[in-house]
Short mmCIF file of C-alpha atoms in Angstrom, two decimals:
data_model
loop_
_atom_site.label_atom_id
_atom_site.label_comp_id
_atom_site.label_asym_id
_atom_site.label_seq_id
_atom_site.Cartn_x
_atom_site.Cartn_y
_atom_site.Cartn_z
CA UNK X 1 30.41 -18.49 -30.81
CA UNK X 2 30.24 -22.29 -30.43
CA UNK X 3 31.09 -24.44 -32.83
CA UNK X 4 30.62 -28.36 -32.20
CA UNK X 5 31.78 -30.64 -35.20
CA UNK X 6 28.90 -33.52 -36.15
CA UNK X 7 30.61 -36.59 -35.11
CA UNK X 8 29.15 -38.30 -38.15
CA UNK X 9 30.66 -35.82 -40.95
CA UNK X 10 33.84 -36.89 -40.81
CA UNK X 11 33.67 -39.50 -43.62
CA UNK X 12 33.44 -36.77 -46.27
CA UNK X 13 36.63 -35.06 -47.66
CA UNK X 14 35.14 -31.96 -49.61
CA UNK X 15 33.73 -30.51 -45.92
CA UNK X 16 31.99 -30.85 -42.78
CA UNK X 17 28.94 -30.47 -40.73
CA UNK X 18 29.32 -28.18 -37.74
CA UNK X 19 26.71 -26.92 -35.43
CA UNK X 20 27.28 -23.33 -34.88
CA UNK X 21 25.50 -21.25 -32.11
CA UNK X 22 22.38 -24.00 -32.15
CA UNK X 23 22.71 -23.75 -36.20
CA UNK X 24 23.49 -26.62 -38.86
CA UNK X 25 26.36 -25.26 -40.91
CA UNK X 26 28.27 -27.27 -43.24
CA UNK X 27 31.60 -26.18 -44.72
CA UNK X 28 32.80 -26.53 -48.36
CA UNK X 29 36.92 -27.51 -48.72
CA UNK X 30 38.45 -25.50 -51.59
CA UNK X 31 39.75 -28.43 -53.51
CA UNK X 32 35.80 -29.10 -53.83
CA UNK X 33 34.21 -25.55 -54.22
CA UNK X 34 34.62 -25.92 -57.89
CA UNK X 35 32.51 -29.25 -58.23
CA UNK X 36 30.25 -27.74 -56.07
CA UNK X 37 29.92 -24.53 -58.17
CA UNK X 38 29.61 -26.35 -61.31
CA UNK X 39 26.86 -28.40 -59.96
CA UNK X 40 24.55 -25.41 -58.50
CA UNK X 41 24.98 -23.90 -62.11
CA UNK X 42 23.46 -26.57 -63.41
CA UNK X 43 19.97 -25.66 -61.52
CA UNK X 44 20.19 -28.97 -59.99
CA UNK X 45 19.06 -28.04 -56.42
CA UNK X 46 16.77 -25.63 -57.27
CA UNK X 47 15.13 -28.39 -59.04
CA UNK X 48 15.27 -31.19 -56.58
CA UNK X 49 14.78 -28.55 -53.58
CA UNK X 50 11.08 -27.42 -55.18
CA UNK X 51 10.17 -31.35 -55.72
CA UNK X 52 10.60 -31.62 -51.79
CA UNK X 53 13.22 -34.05 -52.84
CA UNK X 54 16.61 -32.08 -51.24
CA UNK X 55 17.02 -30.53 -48.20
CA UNK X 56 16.96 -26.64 -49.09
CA UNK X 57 20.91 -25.06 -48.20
CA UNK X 58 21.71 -21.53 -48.04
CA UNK X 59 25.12 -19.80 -48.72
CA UNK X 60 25.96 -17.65 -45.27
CA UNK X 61 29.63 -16.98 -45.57
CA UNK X 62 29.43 -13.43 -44.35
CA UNK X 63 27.20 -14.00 -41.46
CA UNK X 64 29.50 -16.77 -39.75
CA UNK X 65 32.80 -16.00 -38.57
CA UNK X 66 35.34 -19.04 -40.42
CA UNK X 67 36.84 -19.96 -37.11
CA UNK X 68 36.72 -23.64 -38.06
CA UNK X 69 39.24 -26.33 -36.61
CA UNK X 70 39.75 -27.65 -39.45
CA UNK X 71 40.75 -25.07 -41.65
CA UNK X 72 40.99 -23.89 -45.05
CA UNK X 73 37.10 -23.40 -45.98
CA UNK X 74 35.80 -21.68 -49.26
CA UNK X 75 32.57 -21.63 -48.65
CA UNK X 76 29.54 -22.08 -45.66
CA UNK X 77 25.76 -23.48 -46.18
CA UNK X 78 23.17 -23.53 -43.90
CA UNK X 79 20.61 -26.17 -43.50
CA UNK X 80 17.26 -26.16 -41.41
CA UNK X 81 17.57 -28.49 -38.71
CA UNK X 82 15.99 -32.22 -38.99
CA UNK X 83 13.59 -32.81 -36.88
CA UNK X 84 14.73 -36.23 -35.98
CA UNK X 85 17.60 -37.82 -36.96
CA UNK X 86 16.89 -41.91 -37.70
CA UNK X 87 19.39 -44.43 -39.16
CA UNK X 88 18.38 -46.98 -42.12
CA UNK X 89 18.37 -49.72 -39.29
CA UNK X 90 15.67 -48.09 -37.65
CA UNK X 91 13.16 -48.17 -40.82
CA UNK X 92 10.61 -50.22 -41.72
CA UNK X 93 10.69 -51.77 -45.22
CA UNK X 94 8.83 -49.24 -46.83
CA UNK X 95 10.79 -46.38 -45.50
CA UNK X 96 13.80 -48.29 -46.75
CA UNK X 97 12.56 -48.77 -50.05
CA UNK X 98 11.40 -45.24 -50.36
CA UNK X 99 14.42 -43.85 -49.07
CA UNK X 100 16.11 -46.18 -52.27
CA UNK X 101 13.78 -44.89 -54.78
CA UNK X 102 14.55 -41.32 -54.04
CA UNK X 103 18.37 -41.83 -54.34
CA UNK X 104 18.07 -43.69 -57.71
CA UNK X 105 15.37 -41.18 -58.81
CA UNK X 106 18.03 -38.23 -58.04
CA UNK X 107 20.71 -39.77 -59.77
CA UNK X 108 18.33 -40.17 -63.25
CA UNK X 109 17.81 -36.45 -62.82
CA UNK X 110 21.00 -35.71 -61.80
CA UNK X 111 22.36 -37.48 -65.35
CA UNK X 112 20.79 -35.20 -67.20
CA UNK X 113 22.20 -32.64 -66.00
CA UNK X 114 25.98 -33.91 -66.63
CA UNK X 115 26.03 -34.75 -62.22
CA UNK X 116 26.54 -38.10 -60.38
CA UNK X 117 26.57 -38.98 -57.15
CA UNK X 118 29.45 -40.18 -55.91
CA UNK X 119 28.28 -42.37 -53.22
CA UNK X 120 25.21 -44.46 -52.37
CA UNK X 121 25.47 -43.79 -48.29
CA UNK X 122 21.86 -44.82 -47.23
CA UNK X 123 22.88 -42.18 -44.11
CA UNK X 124 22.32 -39.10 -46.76
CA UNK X 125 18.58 -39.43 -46.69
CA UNK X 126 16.28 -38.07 -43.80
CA UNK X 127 12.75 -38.50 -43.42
CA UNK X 128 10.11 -35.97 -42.72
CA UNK X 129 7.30 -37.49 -41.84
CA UNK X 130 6.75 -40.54 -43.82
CA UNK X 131 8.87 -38.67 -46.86
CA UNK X 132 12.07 -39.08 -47.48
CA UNK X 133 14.67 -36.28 -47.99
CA UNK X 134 18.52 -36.14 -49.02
CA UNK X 135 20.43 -33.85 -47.16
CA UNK X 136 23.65 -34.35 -48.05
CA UNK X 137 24.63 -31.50 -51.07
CA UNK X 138 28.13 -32.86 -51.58
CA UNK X 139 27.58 -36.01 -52.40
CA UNK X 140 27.06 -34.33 -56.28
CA UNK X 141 29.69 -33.82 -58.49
CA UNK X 142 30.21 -33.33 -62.14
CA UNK X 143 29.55 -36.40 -64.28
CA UNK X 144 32.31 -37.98 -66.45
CA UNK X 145 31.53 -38.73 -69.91
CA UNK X 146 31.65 -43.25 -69.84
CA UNK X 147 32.22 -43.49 -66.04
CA UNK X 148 31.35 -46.63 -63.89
CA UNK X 149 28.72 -46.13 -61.28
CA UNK X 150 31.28 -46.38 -58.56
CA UNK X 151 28.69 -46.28 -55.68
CA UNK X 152 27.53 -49.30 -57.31
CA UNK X 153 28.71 -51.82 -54.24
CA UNK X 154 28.07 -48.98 -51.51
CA UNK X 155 24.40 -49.01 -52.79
CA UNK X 156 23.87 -52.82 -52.78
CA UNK X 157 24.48 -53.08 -49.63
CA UNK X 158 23.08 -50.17 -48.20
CA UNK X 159 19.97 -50.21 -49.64
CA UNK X 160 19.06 -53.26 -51.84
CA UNK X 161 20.51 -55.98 -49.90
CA UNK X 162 18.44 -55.15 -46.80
CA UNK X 163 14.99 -54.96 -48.75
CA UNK X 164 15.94 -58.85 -50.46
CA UNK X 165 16.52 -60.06 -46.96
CA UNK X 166 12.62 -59.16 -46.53
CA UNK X 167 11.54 -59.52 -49.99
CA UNK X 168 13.38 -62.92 -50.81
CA UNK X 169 13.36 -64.54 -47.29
CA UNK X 170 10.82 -62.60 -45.30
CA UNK X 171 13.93 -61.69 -42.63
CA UNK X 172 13.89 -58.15 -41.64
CA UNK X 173 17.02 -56.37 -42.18
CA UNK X 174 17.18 -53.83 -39.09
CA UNK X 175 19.20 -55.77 -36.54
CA UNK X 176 21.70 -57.39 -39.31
CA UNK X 177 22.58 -53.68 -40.28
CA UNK X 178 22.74 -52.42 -37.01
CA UNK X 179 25.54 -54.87 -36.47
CA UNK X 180 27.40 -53.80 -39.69
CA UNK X 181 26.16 -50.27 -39.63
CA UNK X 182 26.96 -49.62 -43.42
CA UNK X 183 24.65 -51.87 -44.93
CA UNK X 184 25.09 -55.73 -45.53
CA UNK X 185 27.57 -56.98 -47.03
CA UNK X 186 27.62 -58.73 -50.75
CA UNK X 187 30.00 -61.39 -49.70
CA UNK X 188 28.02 -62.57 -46.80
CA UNK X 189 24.25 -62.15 -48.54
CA UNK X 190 25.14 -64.28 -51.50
CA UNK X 191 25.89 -67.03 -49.12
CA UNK X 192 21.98 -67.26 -48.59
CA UNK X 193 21.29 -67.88 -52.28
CA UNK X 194 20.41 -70.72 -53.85
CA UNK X 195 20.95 -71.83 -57.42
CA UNK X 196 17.57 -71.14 -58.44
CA UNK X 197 18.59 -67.47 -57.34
CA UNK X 198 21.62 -67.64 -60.17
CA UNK X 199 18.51 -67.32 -63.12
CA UNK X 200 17.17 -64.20 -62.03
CA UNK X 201 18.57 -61.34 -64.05
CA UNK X 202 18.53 -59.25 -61.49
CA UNK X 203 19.99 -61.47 -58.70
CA UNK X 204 23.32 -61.76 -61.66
CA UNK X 205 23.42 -58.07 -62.32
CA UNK X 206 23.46 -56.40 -58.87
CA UNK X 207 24.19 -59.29 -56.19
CA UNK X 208 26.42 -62.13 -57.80
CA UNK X 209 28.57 -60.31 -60.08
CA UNK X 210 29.00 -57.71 -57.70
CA UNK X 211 29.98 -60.62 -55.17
CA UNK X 212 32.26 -62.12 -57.58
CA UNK X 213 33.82 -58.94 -58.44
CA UNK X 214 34.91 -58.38 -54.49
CA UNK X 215 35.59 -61.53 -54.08
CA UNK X 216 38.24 -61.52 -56.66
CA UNK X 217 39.35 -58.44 -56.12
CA UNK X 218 38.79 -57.56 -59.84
CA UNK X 219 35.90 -54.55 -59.48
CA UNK X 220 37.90 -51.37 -60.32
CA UNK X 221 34.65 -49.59 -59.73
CA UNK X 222 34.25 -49.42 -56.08
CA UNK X 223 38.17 -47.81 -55.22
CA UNK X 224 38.14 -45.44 -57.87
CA UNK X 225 39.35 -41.81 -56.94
CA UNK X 226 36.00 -39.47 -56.32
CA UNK X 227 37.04 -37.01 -58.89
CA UNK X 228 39.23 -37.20 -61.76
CA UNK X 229 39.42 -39.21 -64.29
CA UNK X 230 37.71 -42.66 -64.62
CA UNK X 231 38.37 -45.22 -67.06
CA UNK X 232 35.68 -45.20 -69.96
CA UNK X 233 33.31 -48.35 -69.45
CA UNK X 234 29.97 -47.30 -69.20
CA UNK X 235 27.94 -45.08 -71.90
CA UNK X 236 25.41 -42.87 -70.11
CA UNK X 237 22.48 -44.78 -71.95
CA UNK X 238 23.83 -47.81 -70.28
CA UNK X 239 24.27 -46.19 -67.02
CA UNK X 240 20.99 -44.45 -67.20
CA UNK X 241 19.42 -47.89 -68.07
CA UNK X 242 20.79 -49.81 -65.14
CA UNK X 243 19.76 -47.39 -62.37
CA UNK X 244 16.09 -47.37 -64.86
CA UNK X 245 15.93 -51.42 -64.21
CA UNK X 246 17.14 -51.50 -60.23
CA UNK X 247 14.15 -48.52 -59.74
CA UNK X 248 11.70 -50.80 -61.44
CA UNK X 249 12.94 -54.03 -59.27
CA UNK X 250 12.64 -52.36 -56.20
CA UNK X 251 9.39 -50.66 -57.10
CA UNK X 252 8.68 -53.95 -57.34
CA UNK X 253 9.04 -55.35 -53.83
CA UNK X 254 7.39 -56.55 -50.74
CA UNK X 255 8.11 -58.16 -47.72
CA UNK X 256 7.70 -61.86 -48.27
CA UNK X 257 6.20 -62.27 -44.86
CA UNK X 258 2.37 -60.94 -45.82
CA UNK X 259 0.37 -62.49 -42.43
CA UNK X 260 -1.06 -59.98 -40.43
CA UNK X 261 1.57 -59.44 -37.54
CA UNK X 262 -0.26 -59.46 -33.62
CA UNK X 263 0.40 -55.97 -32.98
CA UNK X 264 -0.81 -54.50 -36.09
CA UNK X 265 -4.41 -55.52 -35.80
CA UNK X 266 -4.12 -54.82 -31.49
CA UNK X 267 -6.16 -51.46 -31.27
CA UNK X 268 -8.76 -53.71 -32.91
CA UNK X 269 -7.96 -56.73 -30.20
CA UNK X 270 -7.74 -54.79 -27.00
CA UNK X 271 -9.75 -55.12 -23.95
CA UNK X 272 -11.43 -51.90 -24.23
CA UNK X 273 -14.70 -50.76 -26.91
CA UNK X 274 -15.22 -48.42 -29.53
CA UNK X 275 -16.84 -45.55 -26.37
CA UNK X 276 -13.33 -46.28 -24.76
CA UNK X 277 -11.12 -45.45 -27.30
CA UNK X 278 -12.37 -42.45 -27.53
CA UNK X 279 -12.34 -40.93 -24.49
CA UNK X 280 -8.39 -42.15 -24.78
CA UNK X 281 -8.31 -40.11 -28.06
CA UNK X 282 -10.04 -37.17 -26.71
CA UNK X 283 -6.93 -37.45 -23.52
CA UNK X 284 -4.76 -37.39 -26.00
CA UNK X 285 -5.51 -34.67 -28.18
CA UNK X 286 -6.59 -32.43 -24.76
CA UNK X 287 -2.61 -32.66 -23.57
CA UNK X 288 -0.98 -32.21 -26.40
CA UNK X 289 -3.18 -28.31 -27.08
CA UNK X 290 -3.01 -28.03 -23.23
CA UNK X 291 0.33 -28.09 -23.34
CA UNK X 292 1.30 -26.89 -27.07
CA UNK X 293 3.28 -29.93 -27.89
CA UNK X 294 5.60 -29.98 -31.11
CA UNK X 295 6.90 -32.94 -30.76
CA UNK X 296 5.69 -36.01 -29.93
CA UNK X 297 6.85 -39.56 -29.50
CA UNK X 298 4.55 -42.94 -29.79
CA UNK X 299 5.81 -45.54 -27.79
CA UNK X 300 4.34 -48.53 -29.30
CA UNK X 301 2.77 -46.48 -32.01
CA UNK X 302 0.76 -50.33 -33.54
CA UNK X 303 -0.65 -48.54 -36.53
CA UNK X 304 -0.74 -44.67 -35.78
CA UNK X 305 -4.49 -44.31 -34.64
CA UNK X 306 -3.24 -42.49 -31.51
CA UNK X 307 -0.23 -40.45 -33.19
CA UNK X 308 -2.81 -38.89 -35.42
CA UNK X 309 -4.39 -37.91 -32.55
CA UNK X 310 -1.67 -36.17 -31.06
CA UNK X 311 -1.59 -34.49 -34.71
CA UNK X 312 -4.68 -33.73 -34.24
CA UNK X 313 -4.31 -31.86 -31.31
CA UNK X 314 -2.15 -29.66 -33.03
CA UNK X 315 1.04 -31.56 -33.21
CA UNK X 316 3.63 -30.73 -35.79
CA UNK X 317 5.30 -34.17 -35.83
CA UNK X 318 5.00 -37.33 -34.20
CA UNK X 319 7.81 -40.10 -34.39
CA UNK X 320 6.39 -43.38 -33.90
CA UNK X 321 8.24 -46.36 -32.49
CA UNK X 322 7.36 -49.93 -32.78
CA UNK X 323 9.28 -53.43 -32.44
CA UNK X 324 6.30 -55.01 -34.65
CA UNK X 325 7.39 -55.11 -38.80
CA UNK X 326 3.29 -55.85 -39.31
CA UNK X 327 2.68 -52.41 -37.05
CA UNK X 328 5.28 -50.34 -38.56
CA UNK X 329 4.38 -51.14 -41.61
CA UNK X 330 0.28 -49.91 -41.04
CA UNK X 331 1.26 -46.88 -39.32
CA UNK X 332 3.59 -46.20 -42.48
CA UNK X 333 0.70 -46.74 -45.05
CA UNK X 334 -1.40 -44.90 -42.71
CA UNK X 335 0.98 -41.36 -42.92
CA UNK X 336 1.23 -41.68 -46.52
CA UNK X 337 -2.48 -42.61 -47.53
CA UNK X 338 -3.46 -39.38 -45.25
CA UNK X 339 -0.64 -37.25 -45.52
CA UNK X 340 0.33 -37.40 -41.57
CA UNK X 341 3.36 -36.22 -40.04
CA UNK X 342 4.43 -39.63 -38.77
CA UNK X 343 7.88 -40.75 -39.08
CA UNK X 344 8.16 -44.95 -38.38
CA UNK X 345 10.96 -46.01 -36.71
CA UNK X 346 11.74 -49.46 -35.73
CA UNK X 347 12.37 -49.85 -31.83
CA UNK X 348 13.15 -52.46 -29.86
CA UNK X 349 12.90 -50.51 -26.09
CA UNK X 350 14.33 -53.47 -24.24
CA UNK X 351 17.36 -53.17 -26.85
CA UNK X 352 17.50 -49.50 -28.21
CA UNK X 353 19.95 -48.69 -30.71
CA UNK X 354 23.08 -47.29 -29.01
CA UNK X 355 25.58 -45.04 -30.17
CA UNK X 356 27.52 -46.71 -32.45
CA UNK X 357 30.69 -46.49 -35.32
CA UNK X 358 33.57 -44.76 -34.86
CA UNK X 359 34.42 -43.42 -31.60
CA UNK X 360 31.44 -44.53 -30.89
CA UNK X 361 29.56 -41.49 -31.53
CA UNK X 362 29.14 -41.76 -35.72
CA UNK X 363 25.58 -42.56 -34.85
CA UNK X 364 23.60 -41.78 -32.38
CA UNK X 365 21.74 -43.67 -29.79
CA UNK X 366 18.43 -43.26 -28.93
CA UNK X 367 18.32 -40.78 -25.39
CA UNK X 368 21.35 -38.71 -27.34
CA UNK X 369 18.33 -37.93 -29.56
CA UNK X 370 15.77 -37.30 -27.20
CA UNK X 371 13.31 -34.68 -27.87
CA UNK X 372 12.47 -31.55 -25.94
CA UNK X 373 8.45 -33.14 -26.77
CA UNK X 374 6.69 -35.29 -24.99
CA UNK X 375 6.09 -39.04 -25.16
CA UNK X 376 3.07 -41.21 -25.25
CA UNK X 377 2.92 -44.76 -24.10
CA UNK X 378 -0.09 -45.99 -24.34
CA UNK X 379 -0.97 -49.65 -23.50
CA UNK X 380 2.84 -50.07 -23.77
CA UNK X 381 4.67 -50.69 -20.57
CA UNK X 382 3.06 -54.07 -19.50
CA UNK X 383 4.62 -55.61 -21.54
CA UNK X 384 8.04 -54.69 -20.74
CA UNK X 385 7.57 -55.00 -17.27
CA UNK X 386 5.91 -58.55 -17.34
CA UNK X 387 7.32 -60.19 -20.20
CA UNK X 388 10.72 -58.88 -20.69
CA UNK X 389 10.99 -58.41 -16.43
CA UNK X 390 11.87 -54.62 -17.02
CA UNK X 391 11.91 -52.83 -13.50
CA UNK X 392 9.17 -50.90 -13.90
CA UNK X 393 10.45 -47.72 -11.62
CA UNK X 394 13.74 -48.36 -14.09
CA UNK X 395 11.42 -48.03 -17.09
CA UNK X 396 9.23 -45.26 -15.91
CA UNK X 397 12.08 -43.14 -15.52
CA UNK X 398 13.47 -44.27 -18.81
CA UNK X 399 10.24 -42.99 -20.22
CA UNK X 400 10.19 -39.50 -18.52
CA UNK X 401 14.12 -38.53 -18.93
CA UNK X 402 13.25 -38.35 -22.83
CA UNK X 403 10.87 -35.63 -22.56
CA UNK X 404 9.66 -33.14 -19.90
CA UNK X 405 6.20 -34.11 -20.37
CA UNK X 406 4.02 -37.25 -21.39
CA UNK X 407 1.01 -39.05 -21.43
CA UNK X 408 1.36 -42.83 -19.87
CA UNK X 409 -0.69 -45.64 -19.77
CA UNK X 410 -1.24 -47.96 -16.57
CA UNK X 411 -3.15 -51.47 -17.36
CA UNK X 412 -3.93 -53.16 -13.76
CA UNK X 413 -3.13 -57.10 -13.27
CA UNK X 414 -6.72 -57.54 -13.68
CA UNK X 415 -7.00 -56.56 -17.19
CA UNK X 416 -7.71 -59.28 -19.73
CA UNK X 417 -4.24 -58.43 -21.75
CA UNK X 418 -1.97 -58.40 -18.74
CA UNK X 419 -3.80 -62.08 -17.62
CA UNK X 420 -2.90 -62.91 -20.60
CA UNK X 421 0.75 -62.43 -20.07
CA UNK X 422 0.24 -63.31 -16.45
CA UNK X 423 -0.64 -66.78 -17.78
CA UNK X 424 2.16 -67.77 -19.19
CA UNK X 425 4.62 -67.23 -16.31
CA UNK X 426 4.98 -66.92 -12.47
CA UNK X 427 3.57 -63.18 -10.99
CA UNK X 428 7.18 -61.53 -9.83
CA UNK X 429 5.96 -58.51 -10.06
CA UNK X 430 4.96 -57.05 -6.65
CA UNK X 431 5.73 -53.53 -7.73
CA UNK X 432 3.40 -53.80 -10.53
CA UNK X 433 0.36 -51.75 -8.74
CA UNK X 434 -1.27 -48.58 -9.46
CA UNK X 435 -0.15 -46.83 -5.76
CA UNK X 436 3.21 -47.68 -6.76
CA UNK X 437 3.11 -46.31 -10.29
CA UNK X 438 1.12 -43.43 -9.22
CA UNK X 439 3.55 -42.22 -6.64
CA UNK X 440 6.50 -42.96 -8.96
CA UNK X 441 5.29 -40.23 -11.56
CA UNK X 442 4.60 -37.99 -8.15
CA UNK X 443 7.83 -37.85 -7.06
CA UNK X 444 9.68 -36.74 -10.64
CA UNK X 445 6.47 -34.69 -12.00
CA UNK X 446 3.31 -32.41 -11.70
CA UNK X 447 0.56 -34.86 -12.35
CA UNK X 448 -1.68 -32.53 -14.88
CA UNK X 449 -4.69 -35.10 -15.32
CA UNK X 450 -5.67 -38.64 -14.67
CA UNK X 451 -8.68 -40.78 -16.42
CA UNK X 452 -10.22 -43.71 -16.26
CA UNK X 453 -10.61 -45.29 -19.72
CA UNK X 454 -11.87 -48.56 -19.40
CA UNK X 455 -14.06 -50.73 -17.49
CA UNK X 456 -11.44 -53.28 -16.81
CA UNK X 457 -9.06 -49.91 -14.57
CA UNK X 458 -6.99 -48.92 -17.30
CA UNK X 459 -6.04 -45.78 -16.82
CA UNK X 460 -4.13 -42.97 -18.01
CA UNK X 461 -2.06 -39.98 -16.52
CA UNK X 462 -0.80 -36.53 -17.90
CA UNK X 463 2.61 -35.41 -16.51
CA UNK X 464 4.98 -32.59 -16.43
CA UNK X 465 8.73 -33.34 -15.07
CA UNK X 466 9.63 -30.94 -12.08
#
């Protein structure tokens, strides 16, 4: 039976995430089988599992041999698979902030229950759709009586210090914490504060003390042991108060940038009419029941008007991608104010995140995620090809290695858009043509249907890779 360690697990002492035989199994060390015992007595995961807020585990240990390298388990859960793995500098704002709400909301429950976390990673919450989940089961342990929040630091950074970079300075945080990959740090954030900042409460509490504290080396909160005991500091009311007051602050926030961003009002400033997005829609939704399509993903999803048609056409999830904050931002609103399977993620596809950390390999890139779906790109590749001088045979094949099937957009030089872009520079692009394009899909894939959508020759074809 196979059994493939997950290269990001390994920060975690008390076990380990394995996939075993195309399963996600996750191993429980016996010097933490007691903490986690005490906690499931508690009915804490029942709880948090029924309010969709935790990822539901199962205890396997007689189904799965323990032939793991590392030894010494007590104890084996299972967890259903996630869908999509994304990292906290691929969301949008709002995923961000909802992914922080959920962790301090967990933590108030988990209080009252005599349980803490004892970290703040933002890395333990997944989303489904546009809801966020926490997966990670031992990251719970059994609360001290006076105890310092000692994931006090690892939270700031992780979560709160990337939704002030938008909120205070309208900057948004994905390509800062893709370069630090934990989060941003306190020391280098509080250089962008100015003394004004010093009068806000909140600023003090969470960002400049906190600063101060590392700085000095005086915080005793952020290296103390996991378990065991902790010096009393902190009275639960007082604990319970602070994570009450950084909840309501970040409830609180929005992106300080509020202008409407190009790309989120583009499937209303397109070259094509109301008839013509329609028969586009109606493509859309045909291939993905033709073909019976689970999966899908949106390249340049704008606000999710054509991922909810691939939901409509009987889709179970769509991921959408987007390099516009405005875009992501609609399409996020969008899945929550109908209740669509949509996951936003933040995509740059002339710069998409690698794989990254330690060994290079703690998080994922991009392709070693790719789906067994399909992809759409719709109105999409122009402007790769023409403004960021992306080979376009490089890029189509970029586009259909991620999935065995897909749905792809080709918008000729004569379309208003693509003058547009043509406008602004020199034409290099001889390859740019329909034949070429045409015959490029050809050669790696069954062409399943082609259609005309617009007056101007956009047009769009349905593949399957050979």
């Amino acid at each position: 039976m196979p059994i493939t360690g997950v290269k990001g697990s390994f920060r975690d002492p008390s076990g380990r995430v394995y996939e075993v035989d195309g399963r996600i199994v996750r191993t429980i060390r016996p010097s933490f089988l007691q903490q986690f015992e005490f906690v499931k007595s508690t009915g804490l995961f029942d709880r948090l599992e029924s309010e969709g807020h935790l990822l539901p585990v199962r205890v396997i240990n007689e189904e799965i041999p323990r032939h793991f390298p590392e030894g010494g388990v007590s104890a084996l859960l299972e967890a259903p698979r996630v869908p999509f793995i994304s990292h906290p500098y691929e969301w949008p704002f709002s995923a961000l902030k909802a992914a922080a709400l959920l962790h301090l909301d967990i933590h108030l429950t988990a209080l009252e229950r005599d349980v803490t976390l004892s970290d703040a990673s933002a890395y333990n919450v997944q989303f489904q759709g546009c809801h966020p989940v926490f997966i990670d089961h031992l990251s719970f342990r059994r609360y001290q009586p006076g105890e310092l929040w000692q994931a006090h630091r690892q939270f700031c950074e992780a979560f709160l210090l990337p939704l002030l970079l938008r909120a205070l300075f309208g900057c948004p945080h994905n390509a800062w914490y893709r370069g630090h990959v934990e989060g941003i740090s306190l020391e280098e954030f509080s250089r962008l504060l100015r003394w004004h900042h010093y009068f806000n409460r909140n600023l003090l509490t969470h960002v400049i003390l906190q600063s101060w504290l590392q700085h000095t080396g005086r915080s005793t909160a952020y290296n103390l042991p996991k378990t065991g005991a902790i010096p009393t500091a902190l009275p639960r009311e007082r604990f319970q108060r602070l994570l009450r007051d950084l909840r309501d602050w970040i409830a609180g926030m929005s992106p300080a940038d509020r202008q409407p961003s190009t790309w989120q009002e583009y499937v209303n400033q397109n070259s094509y009419d109301q008839a013509e997005r329609g028969v586009k829609k109606r493509f859309i939704t045909d291939f993905v029941a033709m073909t019976s399509t689970v999966e899908v993903w949106d390249f340049g999803c704008n606000a999710g008007e054509y991922s909810k048609a691939a939901l409509e056409g009987g889709a179970s999830r769509v991921v959408g991608f987007d390099f516009d904050q405005g875009a992501l931002e609609a399409c996020f609103k969008r899945s929550v104010d109908e209740g669509l399977a949509i996951q936003t993620v933040f995509l740059d596809v002339a710069n998409p995140s690698p794989s990254q950390g330690w060994g290079q390999m703690e998080r994922l890139g991009l392709r070693e995620r790719a789906s067994g779906g399909a992809v759409l790109a719709l109105a999409f590749m122009h402007h790769l090809v023409i403004s960021k001088n992306i080979p376009f045979g490089e890029l189509l094949d970029w586009l259909m290695e991620l999935a065995p099937r897909g749905v792809i957009e080709f918008v000729p030089k004569s379309d208003p858009m693509v003058q547009r872009l043509l406008h602004l520079r020199e034409d290099i692009f001889p390859d740019y043509t329909w034949e070429y394009w045409h015959a490029h899909v050809q050669r790696m894939a069954r062409i399943l249907k082609t259609k005309r959508v617009s007056s101007t020759g956009r047009t769009l074809i349905a593949y399957e890779r050979n």
